Coordinates of C-alpha atoms in Angstrom, one line a residue:
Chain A
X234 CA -2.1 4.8 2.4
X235 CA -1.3 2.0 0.5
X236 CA -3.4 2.1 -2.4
X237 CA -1.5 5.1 -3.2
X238 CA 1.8 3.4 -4.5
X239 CA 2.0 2.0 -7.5
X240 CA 5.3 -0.2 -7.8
X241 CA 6.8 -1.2 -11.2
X242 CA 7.4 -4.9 -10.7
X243 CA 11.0 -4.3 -12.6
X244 CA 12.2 -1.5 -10.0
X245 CA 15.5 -3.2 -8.6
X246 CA 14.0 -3.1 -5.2
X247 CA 10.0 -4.5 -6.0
X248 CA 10.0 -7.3 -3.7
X249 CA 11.6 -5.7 -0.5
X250 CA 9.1 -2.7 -1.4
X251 CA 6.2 -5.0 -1.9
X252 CA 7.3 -6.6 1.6
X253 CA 7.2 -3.0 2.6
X254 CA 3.5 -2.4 1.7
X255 CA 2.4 -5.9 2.8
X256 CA 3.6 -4.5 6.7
X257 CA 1.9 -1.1 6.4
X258 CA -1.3 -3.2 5.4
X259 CA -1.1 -4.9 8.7
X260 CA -0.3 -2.1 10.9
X261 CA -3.7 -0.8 9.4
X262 CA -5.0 -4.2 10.2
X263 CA -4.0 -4.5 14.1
X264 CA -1.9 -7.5 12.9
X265 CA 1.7 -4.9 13.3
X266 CA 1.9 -2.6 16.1
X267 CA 3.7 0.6 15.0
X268 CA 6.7 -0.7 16.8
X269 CA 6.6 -3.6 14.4
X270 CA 6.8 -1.2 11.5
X271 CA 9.9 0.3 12.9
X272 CA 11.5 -3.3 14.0
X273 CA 10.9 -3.7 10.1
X274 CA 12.9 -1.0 8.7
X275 CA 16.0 -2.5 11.1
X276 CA 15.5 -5.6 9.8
X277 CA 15.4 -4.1 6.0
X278 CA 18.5 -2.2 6.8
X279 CA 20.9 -5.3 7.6
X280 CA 19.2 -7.2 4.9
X281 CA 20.5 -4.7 2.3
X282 CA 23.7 -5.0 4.2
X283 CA 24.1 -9.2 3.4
X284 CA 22.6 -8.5 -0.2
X285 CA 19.2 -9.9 0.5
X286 CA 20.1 -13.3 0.0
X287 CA 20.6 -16.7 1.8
X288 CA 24.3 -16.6 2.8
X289 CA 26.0 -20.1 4.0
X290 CA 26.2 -19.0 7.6
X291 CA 22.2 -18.6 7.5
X292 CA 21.8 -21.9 6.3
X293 CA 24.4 -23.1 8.6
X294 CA 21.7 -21.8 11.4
X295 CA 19.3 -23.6 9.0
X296 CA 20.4 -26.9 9.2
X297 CA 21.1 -27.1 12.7
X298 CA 17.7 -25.6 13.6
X299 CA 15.8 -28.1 11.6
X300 CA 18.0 -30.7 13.4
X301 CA 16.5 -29.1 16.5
X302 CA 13.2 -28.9 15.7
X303 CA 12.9 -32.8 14.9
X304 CA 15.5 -33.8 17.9
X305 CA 12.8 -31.8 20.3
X306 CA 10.0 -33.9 22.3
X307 CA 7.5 -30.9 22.6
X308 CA 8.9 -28.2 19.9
X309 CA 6.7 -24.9 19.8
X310 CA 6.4 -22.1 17.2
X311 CA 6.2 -18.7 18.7
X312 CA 4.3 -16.0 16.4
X313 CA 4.0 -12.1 17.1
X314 CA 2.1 -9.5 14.8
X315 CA 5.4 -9.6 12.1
X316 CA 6.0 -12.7 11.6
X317 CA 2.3 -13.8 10.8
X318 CA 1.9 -10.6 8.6
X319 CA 4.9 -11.6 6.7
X320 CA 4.7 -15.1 6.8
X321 CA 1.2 -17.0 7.5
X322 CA 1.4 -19.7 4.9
X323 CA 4.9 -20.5 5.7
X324 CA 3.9 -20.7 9.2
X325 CA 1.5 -23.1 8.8
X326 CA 3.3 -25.6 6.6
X327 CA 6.5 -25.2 9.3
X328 CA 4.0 -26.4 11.7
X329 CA 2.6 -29.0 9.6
X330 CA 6.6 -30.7 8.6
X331 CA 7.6 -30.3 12.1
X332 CA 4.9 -31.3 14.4
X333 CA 5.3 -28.3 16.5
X334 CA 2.1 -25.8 17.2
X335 CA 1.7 -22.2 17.1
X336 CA 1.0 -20.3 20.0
X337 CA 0.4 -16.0 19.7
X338 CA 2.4 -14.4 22.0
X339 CA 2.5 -10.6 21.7
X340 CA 4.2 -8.0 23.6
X341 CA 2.2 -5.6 22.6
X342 CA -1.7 -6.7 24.0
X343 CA -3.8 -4.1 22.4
X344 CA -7.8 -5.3 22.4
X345 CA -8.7 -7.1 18.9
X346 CA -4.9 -7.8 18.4
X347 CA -4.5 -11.7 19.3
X348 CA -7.9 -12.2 17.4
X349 CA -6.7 -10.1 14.1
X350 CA -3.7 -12.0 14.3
X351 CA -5.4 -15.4 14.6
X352 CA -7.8 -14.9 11.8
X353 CA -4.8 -14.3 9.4
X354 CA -3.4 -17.9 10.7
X355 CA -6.7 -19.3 10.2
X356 CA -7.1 -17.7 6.5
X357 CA -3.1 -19.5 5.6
X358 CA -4.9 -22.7 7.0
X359 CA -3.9 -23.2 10.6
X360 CA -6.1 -25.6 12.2
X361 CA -4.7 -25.6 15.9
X362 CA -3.5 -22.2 17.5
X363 CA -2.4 -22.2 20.7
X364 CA -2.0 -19.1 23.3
X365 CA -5.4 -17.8 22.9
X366 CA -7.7 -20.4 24.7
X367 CA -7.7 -18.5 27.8
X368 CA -5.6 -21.3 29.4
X369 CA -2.6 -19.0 30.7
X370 CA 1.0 -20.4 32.4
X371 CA 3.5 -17.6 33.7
X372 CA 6.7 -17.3 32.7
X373 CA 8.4 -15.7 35.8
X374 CA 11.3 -15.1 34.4
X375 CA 9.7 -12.1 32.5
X376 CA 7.9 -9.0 33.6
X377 CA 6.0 -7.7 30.5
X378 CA 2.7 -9.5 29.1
X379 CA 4.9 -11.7 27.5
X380 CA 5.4 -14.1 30.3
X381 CA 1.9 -15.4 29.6
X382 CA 2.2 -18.7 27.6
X383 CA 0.0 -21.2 27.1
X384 CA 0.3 -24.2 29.0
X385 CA 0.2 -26.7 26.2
X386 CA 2.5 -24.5 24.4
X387 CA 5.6 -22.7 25.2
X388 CA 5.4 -23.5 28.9
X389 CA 5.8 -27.1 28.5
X390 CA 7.9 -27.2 25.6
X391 CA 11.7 -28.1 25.3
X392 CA 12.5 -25.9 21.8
X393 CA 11.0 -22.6 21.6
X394 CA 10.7 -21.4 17.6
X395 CA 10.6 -17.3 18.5
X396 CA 11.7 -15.6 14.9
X397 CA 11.9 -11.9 15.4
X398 CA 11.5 -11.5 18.9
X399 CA 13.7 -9.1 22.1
X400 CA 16.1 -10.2 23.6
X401 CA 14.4 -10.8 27.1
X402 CA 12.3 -13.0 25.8
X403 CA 15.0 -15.3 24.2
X404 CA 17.2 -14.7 27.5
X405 CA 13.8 -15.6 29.6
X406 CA 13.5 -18.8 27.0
X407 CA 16.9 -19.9 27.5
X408 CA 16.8 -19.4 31.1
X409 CA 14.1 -22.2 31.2
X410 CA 16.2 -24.7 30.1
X411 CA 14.9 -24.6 26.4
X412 CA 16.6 -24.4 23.5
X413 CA 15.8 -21.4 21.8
X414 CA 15.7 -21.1 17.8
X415 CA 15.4 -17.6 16.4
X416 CA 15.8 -15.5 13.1
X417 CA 16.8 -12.4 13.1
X418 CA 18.7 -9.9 10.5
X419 CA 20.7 -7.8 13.2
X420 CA 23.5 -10.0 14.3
X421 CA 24.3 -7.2 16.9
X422 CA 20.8 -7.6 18.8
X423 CA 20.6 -9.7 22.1
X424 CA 18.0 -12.0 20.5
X425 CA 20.2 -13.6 18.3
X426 CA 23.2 -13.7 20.9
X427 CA 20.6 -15.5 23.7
X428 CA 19.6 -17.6 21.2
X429 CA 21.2 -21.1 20.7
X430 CA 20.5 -21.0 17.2
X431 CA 20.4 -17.4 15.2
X432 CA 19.1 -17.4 12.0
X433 CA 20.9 -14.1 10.6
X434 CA 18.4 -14.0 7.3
X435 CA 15.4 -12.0 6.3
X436 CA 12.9 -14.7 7.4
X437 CA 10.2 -14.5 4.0
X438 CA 13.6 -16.0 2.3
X439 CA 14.7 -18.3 6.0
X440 CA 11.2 -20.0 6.8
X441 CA 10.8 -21.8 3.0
X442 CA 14.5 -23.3 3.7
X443 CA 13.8 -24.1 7.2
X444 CA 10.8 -26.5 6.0
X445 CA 12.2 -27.9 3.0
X446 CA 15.3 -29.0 5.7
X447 CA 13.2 -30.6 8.2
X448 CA 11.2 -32.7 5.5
X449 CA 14.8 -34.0 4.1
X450 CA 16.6 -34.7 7.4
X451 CA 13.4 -36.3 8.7
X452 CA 14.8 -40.1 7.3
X453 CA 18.2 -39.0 8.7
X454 CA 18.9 -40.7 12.4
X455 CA 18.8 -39.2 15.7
X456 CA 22.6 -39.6 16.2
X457 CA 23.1 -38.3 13.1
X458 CA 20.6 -35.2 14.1
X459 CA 22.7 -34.9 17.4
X460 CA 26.2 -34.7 15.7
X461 CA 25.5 -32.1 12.6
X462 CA 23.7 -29.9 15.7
X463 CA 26.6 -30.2 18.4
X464 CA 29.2 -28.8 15.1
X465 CA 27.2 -26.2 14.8
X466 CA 28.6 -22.7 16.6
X467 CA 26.3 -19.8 17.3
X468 CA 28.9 -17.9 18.1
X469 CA 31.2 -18.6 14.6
X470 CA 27.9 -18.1 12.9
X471 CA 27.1 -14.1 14.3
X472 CA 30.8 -13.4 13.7
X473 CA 30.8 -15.1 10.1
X474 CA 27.3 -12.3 9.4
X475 CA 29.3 -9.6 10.7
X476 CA 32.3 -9.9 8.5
X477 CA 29.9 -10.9 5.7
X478 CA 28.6 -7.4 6.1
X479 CA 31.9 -5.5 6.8
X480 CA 33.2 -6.8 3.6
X481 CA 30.3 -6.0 2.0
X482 CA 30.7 -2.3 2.8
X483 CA 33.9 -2.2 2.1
X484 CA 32.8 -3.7 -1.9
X485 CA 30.4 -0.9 -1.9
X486 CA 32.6 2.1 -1.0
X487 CA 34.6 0.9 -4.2
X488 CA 31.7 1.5 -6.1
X489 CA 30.9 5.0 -5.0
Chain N
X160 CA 0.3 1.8 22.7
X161 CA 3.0 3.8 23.9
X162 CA 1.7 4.7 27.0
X163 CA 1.8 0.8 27.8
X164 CA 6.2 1.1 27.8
X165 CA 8.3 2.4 30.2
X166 CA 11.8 2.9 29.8
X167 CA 14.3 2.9 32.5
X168 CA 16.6 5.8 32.1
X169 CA 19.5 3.9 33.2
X170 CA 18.7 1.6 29.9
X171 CA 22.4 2.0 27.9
X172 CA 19.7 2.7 24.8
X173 CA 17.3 4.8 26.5
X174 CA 17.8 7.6 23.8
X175 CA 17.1 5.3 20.6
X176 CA 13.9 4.0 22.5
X177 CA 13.0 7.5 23.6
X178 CA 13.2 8.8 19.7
X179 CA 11.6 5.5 18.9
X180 CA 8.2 6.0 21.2
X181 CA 8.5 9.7 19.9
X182 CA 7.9 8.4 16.7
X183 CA 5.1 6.0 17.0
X184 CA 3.4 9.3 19.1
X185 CA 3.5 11.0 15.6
X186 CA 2.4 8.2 13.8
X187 CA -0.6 7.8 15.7
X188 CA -1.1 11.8 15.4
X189 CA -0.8 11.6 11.7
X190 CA 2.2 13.5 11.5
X191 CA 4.5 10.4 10.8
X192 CA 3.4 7.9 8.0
X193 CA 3.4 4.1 8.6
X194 CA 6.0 4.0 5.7
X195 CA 7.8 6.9 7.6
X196 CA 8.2 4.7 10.7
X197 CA 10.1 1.8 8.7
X198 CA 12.1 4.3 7.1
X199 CA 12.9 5.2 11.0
X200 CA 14.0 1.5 11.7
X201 CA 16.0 1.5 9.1
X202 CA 18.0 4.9 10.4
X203 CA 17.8 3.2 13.6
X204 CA 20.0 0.2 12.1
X205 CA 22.7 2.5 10.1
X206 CA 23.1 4.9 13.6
X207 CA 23.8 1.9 15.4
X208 CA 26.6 0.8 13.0
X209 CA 28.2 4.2 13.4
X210 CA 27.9 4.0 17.1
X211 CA 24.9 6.7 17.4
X212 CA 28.0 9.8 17.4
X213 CA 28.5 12.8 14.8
X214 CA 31.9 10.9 13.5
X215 CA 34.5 13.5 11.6
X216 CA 33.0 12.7 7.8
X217 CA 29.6 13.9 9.1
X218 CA 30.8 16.8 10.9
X219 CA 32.6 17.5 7.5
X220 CA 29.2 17.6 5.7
X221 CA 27.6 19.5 8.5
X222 CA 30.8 22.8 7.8
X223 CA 30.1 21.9 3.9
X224 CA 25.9 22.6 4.6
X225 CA 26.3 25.3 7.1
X226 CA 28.5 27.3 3.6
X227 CA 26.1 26.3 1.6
X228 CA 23.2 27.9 4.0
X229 CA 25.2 31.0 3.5
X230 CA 25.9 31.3 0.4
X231 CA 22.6 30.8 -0.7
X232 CA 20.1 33.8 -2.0
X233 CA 17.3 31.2 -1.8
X234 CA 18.2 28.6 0.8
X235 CA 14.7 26.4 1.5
X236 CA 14.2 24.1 4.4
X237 CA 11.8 21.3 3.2
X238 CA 9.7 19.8 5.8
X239 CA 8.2 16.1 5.9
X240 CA 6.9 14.1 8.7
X241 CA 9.7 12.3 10.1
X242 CA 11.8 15.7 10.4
X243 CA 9.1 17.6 12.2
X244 CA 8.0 14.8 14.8
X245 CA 11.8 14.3 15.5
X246 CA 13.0 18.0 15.4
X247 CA 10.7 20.6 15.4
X248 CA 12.5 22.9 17.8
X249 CA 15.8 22.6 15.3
X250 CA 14.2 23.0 12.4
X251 CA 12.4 26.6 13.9
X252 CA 16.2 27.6 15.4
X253 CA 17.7 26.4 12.1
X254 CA 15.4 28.4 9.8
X255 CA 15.8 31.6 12.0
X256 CA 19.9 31.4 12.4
X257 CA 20.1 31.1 8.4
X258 CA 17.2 33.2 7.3
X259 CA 15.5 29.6 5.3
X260 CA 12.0 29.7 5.3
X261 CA 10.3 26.2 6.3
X262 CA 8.4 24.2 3.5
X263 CA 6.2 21.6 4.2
X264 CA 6.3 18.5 1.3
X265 CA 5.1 15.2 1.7
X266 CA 5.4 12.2 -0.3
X267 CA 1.8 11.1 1.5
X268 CA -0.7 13.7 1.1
X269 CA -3.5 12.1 3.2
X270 CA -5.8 14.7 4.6
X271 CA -4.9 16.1 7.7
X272 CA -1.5 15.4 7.7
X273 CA -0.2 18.5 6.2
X274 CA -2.7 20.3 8.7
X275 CA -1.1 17.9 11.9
X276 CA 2.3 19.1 10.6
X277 CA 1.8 22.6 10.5
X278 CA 0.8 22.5 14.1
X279 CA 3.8 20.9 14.9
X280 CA 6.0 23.5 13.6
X281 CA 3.6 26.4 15.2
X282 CA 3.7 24.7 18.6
X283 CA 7.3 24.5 18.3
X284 CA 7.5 28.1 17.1
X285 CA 7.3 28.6 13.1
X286 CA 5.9 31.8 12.6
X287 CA 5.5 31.3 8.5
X288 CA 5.4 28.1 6.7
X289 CA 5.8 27.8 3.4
X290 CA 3.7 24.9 1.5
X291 CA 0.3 25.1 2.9
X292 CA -0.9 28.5 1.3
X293 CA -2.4 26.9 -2.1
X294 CA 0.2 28.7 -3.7
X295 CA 1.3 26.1 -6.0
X296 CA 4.1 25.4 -8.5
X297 CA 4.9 21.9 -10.5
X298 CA 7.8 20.6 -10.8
X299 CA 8.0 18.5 -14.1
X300 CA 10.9 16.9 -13.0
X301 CA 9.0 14.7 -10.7
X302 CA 5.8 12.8 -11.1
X303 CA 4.2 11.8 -7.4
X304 CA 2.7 14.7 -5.1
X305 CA 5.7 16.3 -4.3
X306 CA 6.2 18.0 -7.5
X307 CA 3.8 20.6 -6.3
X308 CA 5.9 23.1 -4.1
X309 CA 5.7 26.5 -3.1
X310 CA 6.5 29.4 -5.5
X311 CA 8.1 31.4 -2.7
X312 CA 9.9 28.6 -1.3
X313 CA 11.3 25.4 -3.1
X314 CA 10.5 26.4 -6.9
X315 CA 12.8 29.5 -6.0
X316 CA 15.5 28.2 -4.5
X317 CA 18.7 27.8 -5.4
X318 CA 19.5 25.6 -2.4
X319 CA 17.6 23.1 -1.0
X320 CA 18.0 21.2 2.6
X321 CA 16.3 17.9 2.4
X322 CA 16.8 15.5 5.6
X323 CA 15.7 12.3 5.6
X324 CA 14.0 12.7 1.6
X325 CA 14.1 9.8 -1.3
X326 CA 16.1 9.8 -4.1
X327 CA 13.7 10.8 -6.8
X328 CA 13.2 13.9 -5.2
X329 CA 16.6 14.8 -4.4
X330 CA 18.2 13.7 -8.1
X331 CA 15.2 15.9 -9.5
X332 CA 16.1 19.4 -7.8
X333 CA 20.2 18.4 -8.3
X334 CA 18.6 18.4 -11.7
X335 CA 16.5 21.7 -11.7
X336 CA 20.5 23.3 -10.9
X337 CA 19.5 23.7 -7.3
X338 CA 22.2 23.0 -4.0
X339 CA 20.9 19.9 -2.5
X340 CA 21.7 19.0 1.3
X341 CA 20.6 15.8 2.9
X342 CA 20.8 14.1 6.3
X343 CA 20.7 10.4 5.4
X344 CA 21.6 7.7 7.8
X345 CA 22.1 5.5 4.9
X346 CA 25.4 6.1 2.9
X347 CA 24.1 3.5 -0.1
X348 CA 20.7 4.8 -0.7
X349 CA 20.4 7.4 -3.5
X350 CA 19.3 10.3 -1.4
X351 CA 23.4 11.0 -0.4
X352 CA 24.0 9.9 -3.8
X353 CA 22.5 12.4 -5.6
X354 CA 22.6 15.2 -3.5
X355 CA 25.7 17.7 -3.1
X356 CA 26.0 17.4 0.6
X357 CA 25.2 14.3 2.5
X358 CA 25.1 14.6 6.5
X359 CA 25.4 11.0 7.4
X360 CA 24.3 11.2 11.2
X361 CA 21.1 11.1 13.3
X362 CA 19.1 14.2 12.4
X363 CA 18.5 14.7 15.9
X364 CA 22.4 15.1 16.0
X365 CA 23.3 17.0 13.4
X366 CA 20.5 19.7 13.6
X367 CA 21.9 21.4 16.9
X368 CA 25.4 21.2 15.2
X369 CA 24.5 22.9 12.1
X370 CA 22.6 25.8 13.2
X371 CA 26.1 25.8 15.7
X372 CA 28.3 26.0 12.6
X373 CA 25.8 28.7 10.6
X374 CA 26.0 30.6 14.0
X375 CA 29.8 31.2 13.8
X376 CA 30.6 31.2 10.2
X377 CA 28.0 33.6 9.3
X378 CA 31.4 35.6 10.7
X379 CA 33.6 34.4 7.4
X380 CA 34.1 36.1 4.2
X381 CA 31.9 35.1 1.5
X382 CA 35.7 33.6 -0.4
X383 CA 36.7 31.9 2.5
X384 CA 33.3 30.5 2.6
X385 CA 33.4 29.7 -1.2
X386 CA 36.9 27.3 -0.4
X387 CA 35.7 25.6 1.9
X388 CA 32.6 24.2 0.3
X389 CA 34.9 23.4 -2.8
X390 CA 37.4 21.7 -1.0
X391 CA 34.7 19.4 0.1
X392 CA 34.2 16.0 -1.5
X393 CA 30.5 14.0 -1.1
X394 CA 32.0 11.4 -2.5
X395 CA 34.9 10.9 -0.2
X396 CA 32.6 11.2 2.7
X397 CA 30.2 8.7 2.1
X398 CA 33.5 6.5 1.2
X399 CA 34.7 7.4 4.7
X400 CA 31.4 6.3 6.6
X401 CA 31.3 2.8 4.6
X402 CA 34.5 1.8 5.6
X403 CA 33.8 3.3 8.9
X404 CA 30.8 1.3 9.6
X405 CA 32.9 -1.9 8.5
X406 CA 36.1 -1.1 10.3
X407 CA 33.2 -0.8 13.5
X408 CA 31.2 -4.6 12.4
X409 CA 34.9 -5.8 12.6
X410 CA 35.6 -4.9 15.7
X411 CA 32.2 -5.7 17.4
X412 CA 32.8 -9.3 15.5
X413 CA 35.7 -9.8 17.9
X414 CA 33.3 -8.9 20.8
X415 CA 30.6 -11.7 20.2

């Protein structure tokens, strides 16, 4: 279906629509389920809402999550069929600054799925993928296939990376005793409320930032790592999106 | 992959994940395009800022569309995807309470889909569909697939009911000096824009209400009717909603 569309690279939306076509692709591919397609659309939604760009309380959540990813002993990035379909490459060099592996873990287990998702990490460059050895830990904190980890991966880790993810999971995460890093545009969802560290930005924009952070504060000291992440308020961060947005509406109803 | 989730009916979103699973059912039947299930997520994210209810500037719109149903000598009801797999039954009760004959357009013409659809709307009850005969008119005004329409339905109307349409399409019939009515969840895209009347509320919401409202003012003079479409303002309405939908971030902001 998506050979059909033919977008002019000046329409006013091109790169959220070329996002848009780059999903549909890998819902055709296995890579999306169709329930990815629809989480999609929400996050499109509440990116239009904060005007599709990096706002200071996303790179708030920026900062302190590349203080936790270099402050963490066994750090761990967590990828489902979105967030490799809409950022492999970015993936891979996150993995490569940080230290911290990826490891598939899907909700959705549909046959050929782990392995369609894996070649497209393998095709950005990934050397090292985790969660589909065979090697399997449980989570019992969760009930769906999800509580599978690997147990070089998420089960022994002490900061879980899980962009886009429900809130269970991140609820499940936290439960654990590990601190739990996510991005997600929907400040109202439970994901980024369980989370200790919400990234309330589209994440093709968020993941870029995030590595370019962690390279920098890399030569900073651990103290230093520890103070600039203990300022830093989830809480004052979800509320600052929410009346980023409200205001926001309120510009745009003056322009009707 | 939707027979893999089930959703307890206690779940305080059990609706929204109901709708949701319907959707990915149509997708998988052809009836709902991949692009039509991100369009979905994103109506998913504007219900959820006006708290999923028909709010007073919707209901507005819905005594506004239910005139202009009247009123009409040609009123069309124009038929894609997403509407039938979410409403079929409505939009078989709607067409026989205001005498609108159903007309299947699709942005995405893939084969079969028009064929999937049209068995939707049978099942459901449609004794004539409009669209499918290979009775075909252009519209100039309009340069994708869905400028071919039927010559007994859309090309002769002189009011059109589009739910859940693009802007394009909507600004071209506005432009052809036809009555345009949307349902759009989304008061910023151009589809409630451009068009005279703009429901903003779940389809699956307003539906029921407007045959309701063509029901019992099918009763009113043809004057009365007349005054109270004037009196109504598009404009002021999808004001209403935006600052709606920020007075309602505000107040979940003190929540978090």
């Amino acid at each position: 279906m998506s050979a059909k569309i033919n977008i002019p690279k000046d329409h006013p939306r091109y790169r959220a629509m070329m996002i848009r076509e780059n999903m549909i692709k890998g819902c055709e591919n296995k890579v999306v389920a169709p329930a990815g397609l629809i989480a999609q659309g929400r996050g499109e939604a509440f990116d239009y809402l904060i005007g599709e760009k990096t706002e200071p309380f996303a790179l708030d959540a920026i900062k302190a999550a590349a203080c936790a990813f270099i402050l963490a002993e066994h750090p761990v990035i967590s990828v489902n069929g979105n967030v490799a379909q809409l950022v492999p490459d970015w993936l891979v060099k996150l993995s490569e600054v940080s230290g911290a592996p990826l490891e598939i873990n899907l909700f959705y287990r549909e046959p050929g799925r782990e392995e369609a998702i894996l070649k497209v990490l393998e095709k950005a460059g990934a050397k090292r993928v985790l969660g589909v050895s065979g090697r399997r830990e449980t989570i019992k904190e969760l009930s769906s296939d999800r509580r599978i980890v690997d147990p070089e991966g998420i089960y022994k880790a002490d900061m879980v990376f899980v962009p886009l993810e429900d809130g269970d999971r991140t609820e499940a995460l936290a439960a654990m005793g590990k601190r739990v890093v996510t991005v997600d545009l929907n400040p109202l969802s439970r994901t980024p409320n369980k989370a200790h560290v919400a990234i309330i930005d589209n994440i093709t924009r968020a993941l870029p930032l995030l590595a370019e952070y962690i390279i920098s504060y890399k030569n900073k000291k651990r103290e230093e790592l520890e103070a600039l992440y203990s300022s830093y308020s989830n809480r004052e961060t979800l509320r600052k999106s929410l009346v980023f947005m409200a205001e926001r509406l309120i510009s745009l109803s003056r322009e009707i």
